[in-house]
Every structure is written in structure tokens, then in C-alpha cells.
């Protein structure tokens, strides 16, 4: 058998009150794509942070190409050949693609940056991976997906042995995922070892050769992809037997009968904002779930922001409970009973330095006004109720949000908007980064809220999820609402895809 390029033995990492990694063994071979799998909080990101020198391990050893190493910091990890591309791309958007690939290690001649050589080498690297990217264009002229590919090109060129991708596909559409996978396969064939973290099991089965399952900070096992089917894998992840994927919401769709008649809670007529979204009509009744489908950048979020006063419309009208209304700010919208859970948990969402409790009550407190502070008892009650309902871990309301795993942070953000007891709940990618069990729970919760009379606008890149929940699906393409399809049981992901692709209902 071949020697692993990277091996860890008995790795231990403790945070105050939590053992994040408890004696984990893990091996990565050259030329394989290896999945790291586990529930939210299982320890995946922590293991990666240990491997990349972000957190020092409290115990255990790291062996690289046969010799033990001590990874003391990110630079050392890089020198040892371990590179990471995080979900948030850390590049300089207004520099060119070539500059981004060579930042900090520009080819020089007589002490000056040799621009021509830099562009030439960047173009070569991009071509080797079969990417169609103009390296002299500014990075921000490309989509996030392409920017992420540029980050990969850079990472691999800096040090090409081990490439770690932590949830790289969570904000990519299908074509972009395909493009990313093509690059991953090419790198694998060149002998790079790739560690892939994702909550999308279908993607794991498509791209990975082997997998390591973590549960509660412990190694559960190491498997070849063919050794376990998805149901078996999920039971290994959660440590319980499962009858079938149906229990995870992965199977049958619920019957979606739309609520009968009545005036719409919200009605948009020709609502528009120049450059963001073309005029669109949309009616949402109480008890109704409207899905928004479309590729990344198609205008789904932009359309929703007009309904929350986050952006101002410059045409059309908006009626709320029959009365024409202008939403000047999110505060206006909240006062009208509208909640918006943003996809952007970093920039528009959570405050890492505050506790779980403080983050959860933030929107409710803002809606009441700061002159009427919620009592501490009320805050505790809200926090505990939603920690339990969404199974937020750790279940301590006083934990700092920045110390929670990615998926658990997402749940805190969702809880914040659920407690505002709104009449219209706008959810933009609410299950991104959430593990498969918790995702099914959240879908159930949304369906129940609608059954109790809440109007819901549900935005997600996962069509299966949109179809499972929505009564009607608005399809956006190039900033235009091109169709609204009734989810009558005949609607398939394929038909929605075809509508997205062609710009008209097929
Ligand atoms: N800086 C920190 N301080 C305290 N606890 C932490 C810190 N970072 C992580 N943890 C805890 O360590 C455990 C593992 O978290 P980790 O981020 O590795 O999970 P994960 O498997 O990446 O989950 P997800 O799928 O949600 O991203 C969690 O209980 C988390 O709360
Ligand atoms: Mg994580």
C-alpha cells in the first residue's frame, strides 16, 4: 500500500467546556478525493484548523510524507504543502486574476515585478485546469464561483500536495459545481490529495473516493465510497439506525395544498429596482409558501430585499394586507410583520462577540424598540425554547456565537427571525451549511409555520427543497421573474431547471 501524504494520529483539541476532537485518526493519500463527514459541530472545521495551523492541537501527532511535523501556524502548513480554500474567498477583488494568483510571491526582475511573466504564468496555470478565465481582468468581474476557482489555482500553485475545501459548494449553482468538480478531478489526476467537506451527500458520492466520518469529535470510521450507501452513511453520522431517507425529508414530497382564497398578505405589482430586478408581480397569502428558484445572481435575493425595505424600489406598488405601503427600511417592514433571514450570516446577520441568547433576541428587541427592553427572564425563555426546537449545540445560551460551528450559527440566525412572530417570513438559503438531519427538521418547521397561517417566501438553490415546501415557485432568470409555476404534484426539478435555462415555462 502507498504511503499517506498526510496522517494524523490521536489528535485532541479542547475548547473551554467542549472536546472538539477526541483522539481522531485520519489518513489522506495522494491522488484521492476524501470526504470529511459529520453532523453540525462534529469537529470537521476544527480538524481542518488543526491541519492548517490555525489552532494548535492539544495532543496527538501529524505525519507528513512519513515524518512527524509540528504545524505551528498557517505559513508552516503552507510550507508543508497543505493549502485551504475557505467558503469565503479571501482574495483582493479589485486586483486582476493574475495578481491574485501571485500576491506576495510576484515574479521579479531586477527587483521589480515582472508583469508580463506574471500574466503568462497565470494564463498557463488557468489553461492547465482547462478554465476559461482572462487573467488580466479584475477578479470582481467574475462570479463568486470563478473567484473560488482562482483561489484554488493560487492554493495549488503555492503548495500542491494537499488541498482542503471546507464547504466549497454551498453557494454555487449546478453548473458551477460541475466546473469545480472538473477542476478537482484534474488536480486529483495530477496526484494532489483533496479533502472535501460538504453536507451535500449526492455531491460526496459523485466526487469522492473515500470518506472519514466524525461523530461528536470522535472518529466513527473510514470507508470507501462504495462501502456504504447514503442511508447507512447517515446512520453512522448520527449514531442511530434509520429506516430510510424518507425520515430525513429526502424522499417523498408532502402534499402541498394551497390555502383557499382571501386577500393576499402581500402583493407586489410591477415592483422593480433598476439594475437589480425587473418589474415583477407577486402575491403571497397567509399560509402559503412561495419558493424562488433561479441561478446564483439571477435576482432572487434582490427581489426579496424590496419586500423587506432593505433596498428601495424605484417603480411599482406594494400592498400589505390590502393597503398600499412604502417600506423605507427594514424597521418599517418589521413593524408590518415581515421578517427576513438573510443568506449572509457573516455580514448581515450574526454578531460573533455576542452570546447565543443576545443574538436570538436581537430582532425582537429591535421591533419592540430599545425603550422597552425584554426582561432577562423573557430572553432566557426565548433562547432556551429555540435552542431546543432547532437543537442548537452547544445548548448553552451564554456561549459566544463565534465559537459555534457554521451550521449551528445558521440555526441561531434562523431562531432570531422565528421569534419575531411575523406574518411573512422571508428565508434566503436558510439551510445552507446545515446537516442533513437538521435540514429535515427545519423544513418541517417551515411547513408547520405555514400551516399555522404564516406566509413564507423561501429562497434556495436546492430545487428539491424548494419543491418539497412551496405551493408555487417563482423562477428568476437574469433579474427577471420569468414564470410562476404551481406546485401541483406534477412539477419536477427538471421542469424548473428547463424554465431557468430557457427563460420560459416548457
Ligand atoms: N473557537 C472555539 N471556541 C469554543 N468552541 C469551539 C470553537 N470552535 C469550535 N468549537 C466547538 O467545537 C465543536 C466542533 O466545531 P466545528 O466547527 O469543528 O464543527 P463542524 O463539524 O465544522 O460543524 P459544521 O458542519 O456546523 O460546520 C463544536 O461544539 C463547536 O461549538
Ligand atoms: Mg464547519
Coordinates of C-alpha atoms and ligand atoms in Angstrom, one line a residue:
X1 CA 0.0 0.0 0.0
X2 CA 1.0 3.5 -0.8
X3 CA 2.2 5.9 1.9
X4 CA -0.3 8.6 3.1
X5 CA 0.7 12.1 2.1
X6 CA -0.8 13.2 5.4
X7 CA -1.7 11.2 8.5
X8 CA -2.9 12.3 11.9
X9 CA -2.9 10.1 15.0
X10 CA -4.8 10.6 18.2
X11 CA -5.5 14.3 17.6
X12 CA -7.1 16.1 20.5
X13 CA -8.4 19.6 20.7
X14 CA -10.3 21.1 23.6
X15 CA -12.1 24.4 23.9
X16 CA -13.4 25.6 27.3
X17 CA -16.1 23.1 28.1
X18 CA -16.0 21.2 24.7
X19 CA -13.8 18.4 23.5
X20 CA -14.0 19.2 19.8
X21 CA -11.6 16.4 18.7
X22 CA -11.1 13.4 20.9
X23 CA -8.3 11.1 19.7
X24 CA -9.0 11.4 15.9
X25 CA -7.0 9.3 13.4
X26 CA -7.2 10.3 9.8
X27 CA -5.3 9.5 6.6
X28 CA -5.1 11.1 3.2
X29 CA -3.5 9.6 0.2
X30 CA -2.0 11.3 -2.9
X31 CA -4.5 11.4 -5.8
X32 CA -7.6 10.8 -3.8
X33 CA -10.7 13.0 -3.1
X34 CA -11.6 12.3 0.5
X35 CA -14.8 13.4 2.2
X36 CA -14.9 14.5 5.8
X37 CA -18.4 14.0 7.0
X38 CA -20.3 14.6 10.2
X39 CA -23.2 16.5 11.8
X40 CA -23.0 20.2 12.6
X41 CA -20.5 20.5 15.4
X42 CA -18.9 17.1 14.8
X43 CA -15.4 18.7 14.5
X44 CA -14.8 18.9 10.8
X45 CA -13.7 22.5 10.7
X46 CA -11.7 22.1 13.9
X47 CA -9.7 19.2 12.3
X48 CA -9.0 21.4 9.3
X49 CA -7.9 24.3 11.5
X50 CA -5.5 22.0 13.3
X51 CA -4.1 20.7 10.0
X52 CA -3.7 24.2 8.7
X53 CA -2.1 25.6 11.9
X54 CA -5.0 27.9 12.9
X55 CA -5.4 26.0 16.2
X56 CA -2.6 24.2 17.9
X57 CA -3.6 20.6 18.8
X58 CA -3.6 19.7 22.5
X59 CA -2.3 16.2 21.7
X60 CA -1.6 13.7 19.0
X61 CA 0.7 13.8 16.0
X62 CA 0.7 14.9 12.4
X63 CA 2.8 12.9 10.0
X64 CA 3.6 14.4 6.6
X65 CA 5.0 12.1 3.9
X66 CA 6.4 9.8 6.6
X67 CA 7.9 12.2 9.1
X68 CA 6.3 13.8 12.1
X69 CA 5.8 17.6 11.9
X70 CA 4.6 20.3 14.2
X71 CA 2.3 22.7 12.5
X72 CA 2.6 25.9 14.4
X73 CA 0.9 28.3 12.0
X74 CA -0.7 28.8 8.7
X75 CA 2.6 29.7 7.0
X76 CA 4.1 26.4 8.2
X77 CA 1.2 24.4 6.9
X78 CA 1.6 26.1 3.6
X79 CA 5.3 25.3 3.5
X80 CA 4.5 21.7 4.3
X81 CA 2.2 21.6 1.3
X82 CA -1.2 22.0 2.9
X83 CA -3.5 24.7 1.4
X84 CA -7.0 25.6 2.3
X85 CA -9.7 27.4 0.4
X86 CA -12.5 28.6 2.7
X87 CA -16.0 29.3 1.7
X88 CA -15.5 33.0 1.9
X89 CA -12.8 33.8 -0.6
X90 CA -10.0 35.8 0.9
X91 CA -8.7 37.5 -2.2
X92 CA -8.4 41.1 -3.4
X93 CA -11.5 41.7 -5.6
X94 CA -10.2 44.8 -7.4
X95 CA -6.8 43.4 -8.4
X96 CA -6.5 41.3 -11.5
X97 CA -6.9 37.5 -11.6
X98 CA -3.1 37.2 -12.3
X99 CA -2.2 39.5 -9.4
X100 CA -4.4 37.5 -7.1
X101 CA -2.8 34.2 -8.0
X102 CA 0.7 35.7 -7.4
X103 CA 0.1 38.1 -4.5
X104 CA 3.0 38.1 -2.1
X105 CA 5.2 36.0 -4.5
X106 CA 5.2 38.0 -7.7
X107 CA 7.9 37.1 -10.2
X108 CA 10.5 39.8 -10.2
X109 CA 13.2 41.1 -12.5
X110 CA 15.9 43.4 -11.2
X111 CA 13.7 43.9 -8.1
X112 CA 10.7 45.0 -10.0
X113 CA 7.5 43.0 -10.5
X114 CA 7.7 41.3 -13.9
X115 CA 4.1 41.8 -15.0
X116 CA 4.5 40.1 -18.3
X117 CA 5.9 37.0 -16.7
X118 CA 3.2 37.0 -14.1
X119 CA 0.4 37.2 -16.6
X120 CA 2.0 34.5 -18.7
X121 CA 2.4 32.1 -15.8
X122 CA -1.1 32.8 -14.5
X123 CA -2.5 32.1 -18.0
X124 CA -0.6 28.8 -18.1
X125 CA -2.0 27.7 -14.7
X126 CA -5.5 28.6 -15.7
X127 CA -5.2 26.8 -19.0
X128 CA -3.8 23.6 -17.3
X129 CA -7.0 23.3 -15.4
X130 CA -9.0 24.0 -18.6
X131 CA -10.6 27.2 -17.2
X132 CA -11.7 29.9 -19.5
X133 CA -10.6 32.9 -17.4
X134 CA -9.0 36.2 -18.6
X135 CA -6.2 36.6 -16.1
X136 CA -5.8 40.3 -16.8
X137 CA -9.4 41.1 -15.9
X138 CA -10.2 42.3 -12.3
X139 CA -11.2 39.4 -10.1
X140 CA -14.5 41.0 -9.2
X141 CA -15.6 40.9 -12.8
X142 CA -16.1 37.2 -12.2
X143 CA -18.8 35.4 -10.2
X144 CA -18.1 34.1 -6.7
X145 CA -17.8 30.6 -8.2
X146 CA -15.0 31.7 -10.5
X147 CA -13.3 33.6 -7.8
X148 CA -13.3 30.5 -5.7
X149 CA -11.6 28.6 -8.6
X150 CA -9.0 31.3 -8.8
X151 CA -8.4 30.8 -5.1
X152 CA -7.9 27.1 -5.8
X153 CA -5.5 27.8 -8.7
X154 CA -3.5 30.0 -6.3
X155 CA -3.6 27.5 -3.4
X156 CA -2.4 24.6 -5.6
X157 CA 0.3 26.7 -7.2
X158 CA 1.6 27.8 -3.8
X159 CA 1.9 24.3 -2.5
X160 CA 0.4 21.4 -4.4
X161 CA 0.3 18.4 -2.1
X162 CA -2.9 18.7 -0.1
X163 CA -5.8 20.9 -0.9
X164 CA -8.6 21.3 1.7
X165 CA -12.0 22.6 0.6
X166 CA -14.4 23.3 3.5
X167 CA -18.0 23.5 2.2
X168 CA -16.8 24.9 -1.2
X169 CA -20.1 24.2 -3.0
X170 CA -22.6 25.7 -0.6
X171 CA -23.2 28.9 -2.6
X172 CA -22.6 27.5 -6.1
X173 CA -25.3 26.6 -8.7
X174 CA -25.3 23.3 -10.6
X175 CA -23.1 24.4 -13.5
X176 CA -20.6 26.0 -11.2
X177 CA -20.4 22.8 -9.1
X178 CA -19.8 20.9 -12.3
X179 CA -17.0 23.2 -13.2
X180 CA -15.5 23.0 -9.7
X181 CA -15.7 19.2 -9.9
X182 CA -13.9 19.1 -13.2
X183 CA -11.0 21.1 -11.6
X184 CA -11.0 18.8 -8.6
X185 CA -10.7 15.7 -10.8
X186 CA -7.9 17.2 -12.8
X187 CA -6.0 18.0 -9.7
X188 CA -6.6 14.5 -8.3
X189 CA -5.2 13.1 -11.5
X190 CA -2.1 15.2 -11.0
X191 CA -1.6 13.5 -7.7
X192 CA -3.0 16.2 -5.4
X193 CA -4.8 14.9 -2.3
X194 CA -8.1 16.7 -1.8
X195 CA -10.0 16.9 1.4
X196 CA -13.6 17.8 0.7
X197 CA -16.2 18.9 3.4
X198 CA -19.8 19.1 2.4
X199 CA -23.3 18.5 3.7
X200 CA -24.5 17.5 0.2
X201 CA -24.3 13.7 0.2
X202 CA -25.1 13.5 -3.5
X203 CA -22.0 15.5 -4.3
X204 CA -19.9 13.5 -1.9
X205 CA -21.0 10.3 -3.7
X206 CA -20.3 11.9 -7.1
X207 CA -16.8 13.2 -6.5
X208 CA -15.1 11.4 -3.6
X209 CA -13.2 8.1 -3.4
X210 CA -13.1 7.6 0.3
X211 CA -14.6 9.2 3.4
X212 CA -14.0 9.7 7.1
X213 CA -17.0 10.1 9.4
X214 CA -16.7 12.1 12.6
X215 CA -19.3 12.0 15.4
X216 CA -19.1 14.2 18.4
X217 CA -15.4 14.8 18.0
X218 CA -14.6 11.1 17.6
X219 CA -13.6 9.1 14.6
X220 CA -16.5 6.9 13.7
X221 CA -14.8 5.2 10.8
X222 CA -13.1 5.4 7.4
X223 CA -14.8 3.9 4.3
X224 CA -14.5 3.6 0.6
X225 CA -17.4 5.4 -1.0
X226 CA -18.8 2.1 -2.3
X227 CA -18.9 0.5 1.1
X228 CA -21.8 2.5 2.5
X229 CA -25.0 3.7 0.8
X230 CA -26.4 7.1 1.8
X231 CA -28.8 5.6 4.4
X232 CA -26.0 3.7 6.1
X233 CA -23.8 6.7 6.0
X234 CA -26.3 8.9 7.7
X235 CA -26.8 6.3 10.5
X236 CA -23.1 6.3 11.0
X237 CA -23.1 10.1 11.2
X238 CA -25.9 10.4 13.7
X239 CA -25.2 7.2 15.5
X240 CA -28.7 5.7 15.1
X241 CA -30.4 3.3 12.7
X242 CA -32.6 4.8 10.1
X243 CA -35.5 3.1 8.3
X244 CA -34.9 5.1 5.1
X245 CA -34.1 8.5 3.8
X246 CA -37.8 9.4 3.9
X247 CA -37.3 10.3 7.6
X248 CA -34.7 12.9 6.5
X249 CA -37.1 14.6 4.2
X250 CA -35.1 13.2 1.3
X251 CA -37.8 11.0 -0.1
X252 CA -41.5 11.7 -0.7
X253 CA -42.8 15.1 -1.0
X254 CA -45.6 16.4 1.2
X255 CA -48.9 17.1 -0.5
X256 CA -48.9 20.9 -0.8
X257 CA -52.5 22.2 -0.9
X258 CA -52.5 25.9 -1.1
X259 CA -54.7 27.8 1.3
X260 CA -58.0 28.9 -0.2
X261 CA -58.9 32.4 -1.4
X262 CA -58.8 35.6 0.7
X263 CA -56.7 38.7 0.1
X264 CA -53.0 38.3 -0.2
X265 CA -51.0 39.3 2.8
X266 CA -48.6 40.9 0.5
X267 CA -49.0 41.9 -3.1
X268 CA -46.4 43.4 -5.4
X269 CA -47.4 44.8 -8.7
X270 CA -44.6 45.7 -11.2
X271 CA -42.2 46.2 -8.3
X272 CA -38.8 46.9 -9.5
X273 CA -35.4 48.4 -8.8
X274 CA -33.2 49.4 -11.7
X275 CA -30.2 47.1 -12.2
X276 CA -31.4 44.7 -9.5
X277 CA -34.6 43.2 -10.6
X278 CA -37.1 43.9 -13.5
X279 CA -40.7 44.7 -12.7
X280 CA -42.4 41.7 -11.1
X281 CA -45.8 40.7 -9.7
X282 CA -46.1 38.5 -6.7
X283 CA -48.9 37.7 -4.3
X284 CA -48.3 35.8 -1.1
X285 CA -51.3 34.7 1.0
X286 CA -51.2 33.8 4.7
X287 CA -50.5 30.1 5.0
X288 CA -48.8 30.0 1.6
X289 CA -45.2 29.1 0.8
X290 CA -43.8 30.7 -2.3
X291 CA -40.4 29.4 -3.5
X292 CA -38.0 31.4 -5.5
X293 CA -35.7 29.4 -7.8
X294 CA -33.0 30.6 -10.2
X295 CA -29.3 30.5 -10.6
X296 CA -27.0 32.4 -8.3
X297 CA -27.2 36.1 -9.2
X298 CA -30.5 35.7 -11.0
X299 CA -32.1 38.3 -8.8
X300 CA -33.8 36.1 -6.2
X301 CA -32.3 37.9 -3.2
X302 CA -32.7 41.3 -4.9
X303 CA -36.4 40.7 -5.4
X304 CA -36.8 39.7 -1.8
X305 CA -34.9 42.7 -0.5
X306 CA -37.6 45.0 -2.0
X307 CA -40.2 43.2 0.1
X308 CA -38.2 44.0 3.3
X309 CA -37.3 47.6 2.7
X310 CA -33.6 46.5 2.6
X311 CA -33.4 48.1 -0.8
X312 CA -35.8 50.8 -2.2
X313 CA -37.9 50.1 -5.2
X314 CA -38.0 52.6 -7.9
X315 CA -41.2 51.5 -9.6
X316 CA -44.4 49.5 -9.0
X317 CA -46.5 49.2 -5.9
X318 CA -46.6 47.1 -2.8
X319 CA -49.7 46.3 -0.9
X320 CA -49.6 44.8 2.6
X321 CA -53.0 43.4 3.8
X322 CA -54.6 45.4 1.1
X323 CA -53.2 48.8 1.9
X324 CA -50.6 50.4 -0.4
X325 CA -47.4 50.7 1.5
X326 CA -43.9 52.0 1.0
X327 CA -41.2 50.3 3.0
X328 CA -38.5 52.8 3.7
X329 CA -36.3 50.5 5.8
X330 CA -36.2 47.0 7.4
X331 CA -37.6 48.6 10.5
X332 CA -40.7 49.6 8.6
X333 CA -41.0 46.1 7.3
X334 CA -40.6 44.5 10.7
X335 CA -43.3 46.9 12.0
X336 CA -45.6 45.4 9.3
X337 CA -44.9 41.9 10.4
X338 CA -42.2 41.0 7.9
X339 CA -39.1 39.1 8.8
X340 CA -36.1 38.4 6.6
X341 CA -33.5 35.8 7.4
X342 CA -30.5 36.7 5.2
X343 CA -28.2 34.2 3.5
X344 CA -25.3 36.3 4.6
X345 CA -24.8 35.2 8.2
X346 CA -21.4 36.9 8.4
X347 CA -22.1 40.4 7.1
X348 CA -25.8 40.9 7.7
X349 CA -26.5 38.5 10.4
X350 CA -24.8 37.4 13.5
X351 CA -22.7 39.3 16.0
X352 CA -19.9 36.9 16.9
X353 CA -19.0 38.7 20.1
X354 CA -22.5 38.4 21.5
X355 CA -24.0 35.3 23.1
X356 CA -26.4 32.9 21.5
X357 CA -29.2 34.4 23.7
X358 CA -28.3 38.0 22.7
X359 CA -28.2 37.1 19.0
X360 CA -31.6 35.3 19.2
X361 CA -33.5 38.2 20.8
X362 CA -31.9 40.9 18.7
X363 CA -34.6 41.4 16.1
X364 CA -37.4 41.0 18.5
X365 CA -35.8 43.6 20.8
X366 CA -35.4 46.0 17.8
X367 CA -39.0 45.5 16.8
X368 CA -40.2 46.4 20.4
X369 CA -37.9 49.4 20.5
X370 CA -35.0 49.8 22.8
X371 CA -37.1 51.7 25.3
X372 CA -39.0 48.5 26.1
X373 CA -36.2 46.1 26.9
X374 CA -37.1 42.4 27.2
X375 CA -36.6 41.1 30.7
X376 CA -33.8 38.7 31.3
X377 CA -36.3 36.0 32.2
X378 CA -38.1 36.5 28.9
X379 CA -34.8 36.5 27.0
X380 CA -33.7 33.2 28.7
X381 CA -37.1 31.7 27.9
X382 CA -36.9 32.6 24.2
X383 CA -33.3 31.4 23.9
X384 CA -33.9 28.1 25.6
X385 CA -37.1 27.4 23.7
X386 CA -35.4 27.8 20.3
X387 CA -32.1 26.2 21.3
X388 CA -34.3 23.1 22.0
X389 CA -36.6 23.5 18.9
X390 CA -33.6 23.8 16.5
X391 CA -31.2 21.6 18.5
X392 CA -28.6 24.3 18.6
X393 CA -25.3 22.9 20.0
X394 CA -23.8 23.6 22.4
X395 CA -27.2 24.2 24.1
X396 CA -25.8 27.0 26.3
X397 CA -27.5 30.3 25.7
X398 CA -24.4 32.1 27.1
X399 CA -21.9 30.6 24.6
X400 CA -20.4 33.2 22.2
X401 CA -21.8 32.8 18.7
X402 CA -18.3 33.0 17.1
X403 CA -17.4 29.7 18.9
X404 CA -20.3 27.8 17.4
X405 CA -19.8 25.6 14.3
X406 CA -21.0 27.0 11.0
X407 CA -24.3 25.1 10.9
X408 CA -25.1 26.0 14.5
X409 CA -24.6 29.6 13.7
X410 CA -27.0 29.3 10.9
X411 CA -29.6 27.9 13.3
X412 CA -29.1 30.9 15.6
X413 CA -29.8 33.3 12.8
X414 CA -33.0 31.4 11.9
X415 CA -34.2 31.4 15.5
X416 CA -33.7 35.2 15.6
X417 CA -36.4 35.6 12.9
X418 CA -38.7 32.9 14.0
X419 CA -39.3 34.5 17.4
X420 CA -40.4 37.8 15.9
X421 CA -43.7 36.1 15.3
X422 CA -44.1 37.7 11.9
X423 CA -46.8 37.3 9.3
X424 CA -44.5 37.0 6.4
X425 CA -41.2 35.2 6.8
X426 CA -38.6 35.6 4.1
X427 CA -35.9 32.9 4.2
X428 CA -32.9 33.3 2.0
X429 CA -31.0 30.0 1.8
X430 CA -32.0 29.1 5.4
X431 CA -30.5 25.6 5.3
X432 CA -27.1 26.4 3.8
X433 CA -24.4 24.6 5.8
X434 CA -26.9 22.7 7.8
X435 CA -26.5 18.9 8.2
X436 CA -29.0 16.5 6.7
X437 CA -30.9 15.7 9.8
X438 CA -31.3 19.3 11.0
X439 CA -32.3 20.3 7.5
X440 CA -35.2 18.0 7.5
X441 CA -36.2 19.5 10.9
X442 CA -36.1 23.0 9.6
X443 CA -38.1 22.1 6.5
X444 CA -40.7 20.5 8.8
X445 CA -40.8 23.7 10.9
X446 CA -41.3 25.9 7.9
X447 CA -44.2 23.7 6.7
X448 CA -45.8 23.8 10.2
X449 CA -45.5 27.6 10.4
X450 CA -47.3 27.9 7.1
X451 CA -50.0 25.5 8.2
X452 CA -50.5 27.8 11.2
X453 CA -51.0 30.7 8.9
X454 CA -47.7 32.3 8.3
X455 CA -46.8 33.4 4.7
X456 CA -43.4 32.3 3.7
X457 CA -41.1 33.3 0.8
X458 CA -38.5 30.5 0.5
X459 CA -35.3 31.0 -1.5
X460 CA -33.0 28.1 -2.1
X461 CA -30.6 26.9 -4.7
X462 CA -31.7 23.3 -3.9
X463 CA -34.7 22.7 -6.1
X464 CA -35.7 19.5 -4.3
X465 CA -36.1 21.5 -1.1
X466 CA -38.0 24.3 -2.9
X467 CA -40.4 21.8 -4.4
X468 CA -40.9 20.0 -1.1
X469 CA -42.1 23.1 0.6
X470 CA -43.6 25.5 -1.9
X471 CA -47.2 25.9 -3.1
X472 CA -45.9 28.0 -6.0
X473 CA -42.4 28.6 -7.4
X474 CA -41.3 31.9 -8.9
X475 CA -38.5 31.4 -11.4
X476 CA -35.9 34.1 -11.9
X477 CA -33.5 34.5 -14.7
X478 CA -31.2 37.4 -15.5
X479 CA -33.0 39.6 -12.9
X480 CA -36.4 38.8 -14.3
X481 CA -39.3 36.8 -12.9
X482 CA -39.9 34.6 -16.0
X483 CA -42.6 32.2 -14.6
X484 CA -44.6 31.3 -11.6
X485 CA -45.3 27.5 -11.6
X486 CA -48.0 25.9 -9.5
X487 CA -46.6 23.0 -7.5
X488 CA -49.4 20.7 -8.2
X489 CA -47.6 17.4 -7.8
X490 CA -46.6 17.3 -11.5
X491 CA -43.9 19.9 -11.1
X492 CA -40.4 18.3 -11.2
X493 CA -37.0 19.8 -10.6
X494 CA -36.3 19.1 -14.3
X495 CA -39.1 21.3 -15.4
X496 CA -38.0 24.1 -13.1
X497 CA -34.4 23.7 -14.4
X498 CA -35.7 23.8 -18.0
X499 CA -37.6 27.0 -17.2
X500 CA -34.5 28.5 -15.6
X501 CA -32.4 27.5 -18.6
X502 CA -34.8 28.7 -21.4
X503 CA -36.4 31.6 -19.6
X504 CA -40.0 30.3 -20.3
X505 CA -42.2 27.6 -18.9
X506 CA -41.8 24.5 -21.0
Ligands
LIG1 N1 -13.2 28.8 18.9 C1 -14.0 27.9 19.5 N2 -14.3 28.1 20.9 C2 -15.1 27.2 21.5 N3 -15.7 26.1 20.9 C3 -15.4 25.9 19.6 C4 -14.6 26.8 18.9 N4 -14.5 26.3 17.6 C5 -15.3 25.2 17.6 N5 -15.9 25.0 18.8 C6 -16.7 23.9 19.1 O1 -16.1 22.7 18.7 C7 -17.1 21.8 18.2 C8 -16.7 21.4 16.7 O2 -17.0 22.5 15.9 P1 -16.6 22.5 14.3 O3 -16.7 23.9 13.9 O4 -15.3 21.8 14.1 O5 -17.8 21.7 13.7 P2 -18.1 21.3 12.2 O6 -18.1 19.8 12.1 O7 -17.3 22.0 11.3 O8 -19.7 21.7 12.1 P3 -20.5 22.4 10.8 O9 -21.0 21.3 10.0 O10 -21.7 23.1 11.6 O11 -19.6 23.4 10.2 C9 -18.4 22.5 18.3 O12 -19.0 22.0 19.5 C10 -18.1 23.9 18.4 O13 -19.0 24.6 19.2
LIG2 MG1 -17.7 23.6 9.8

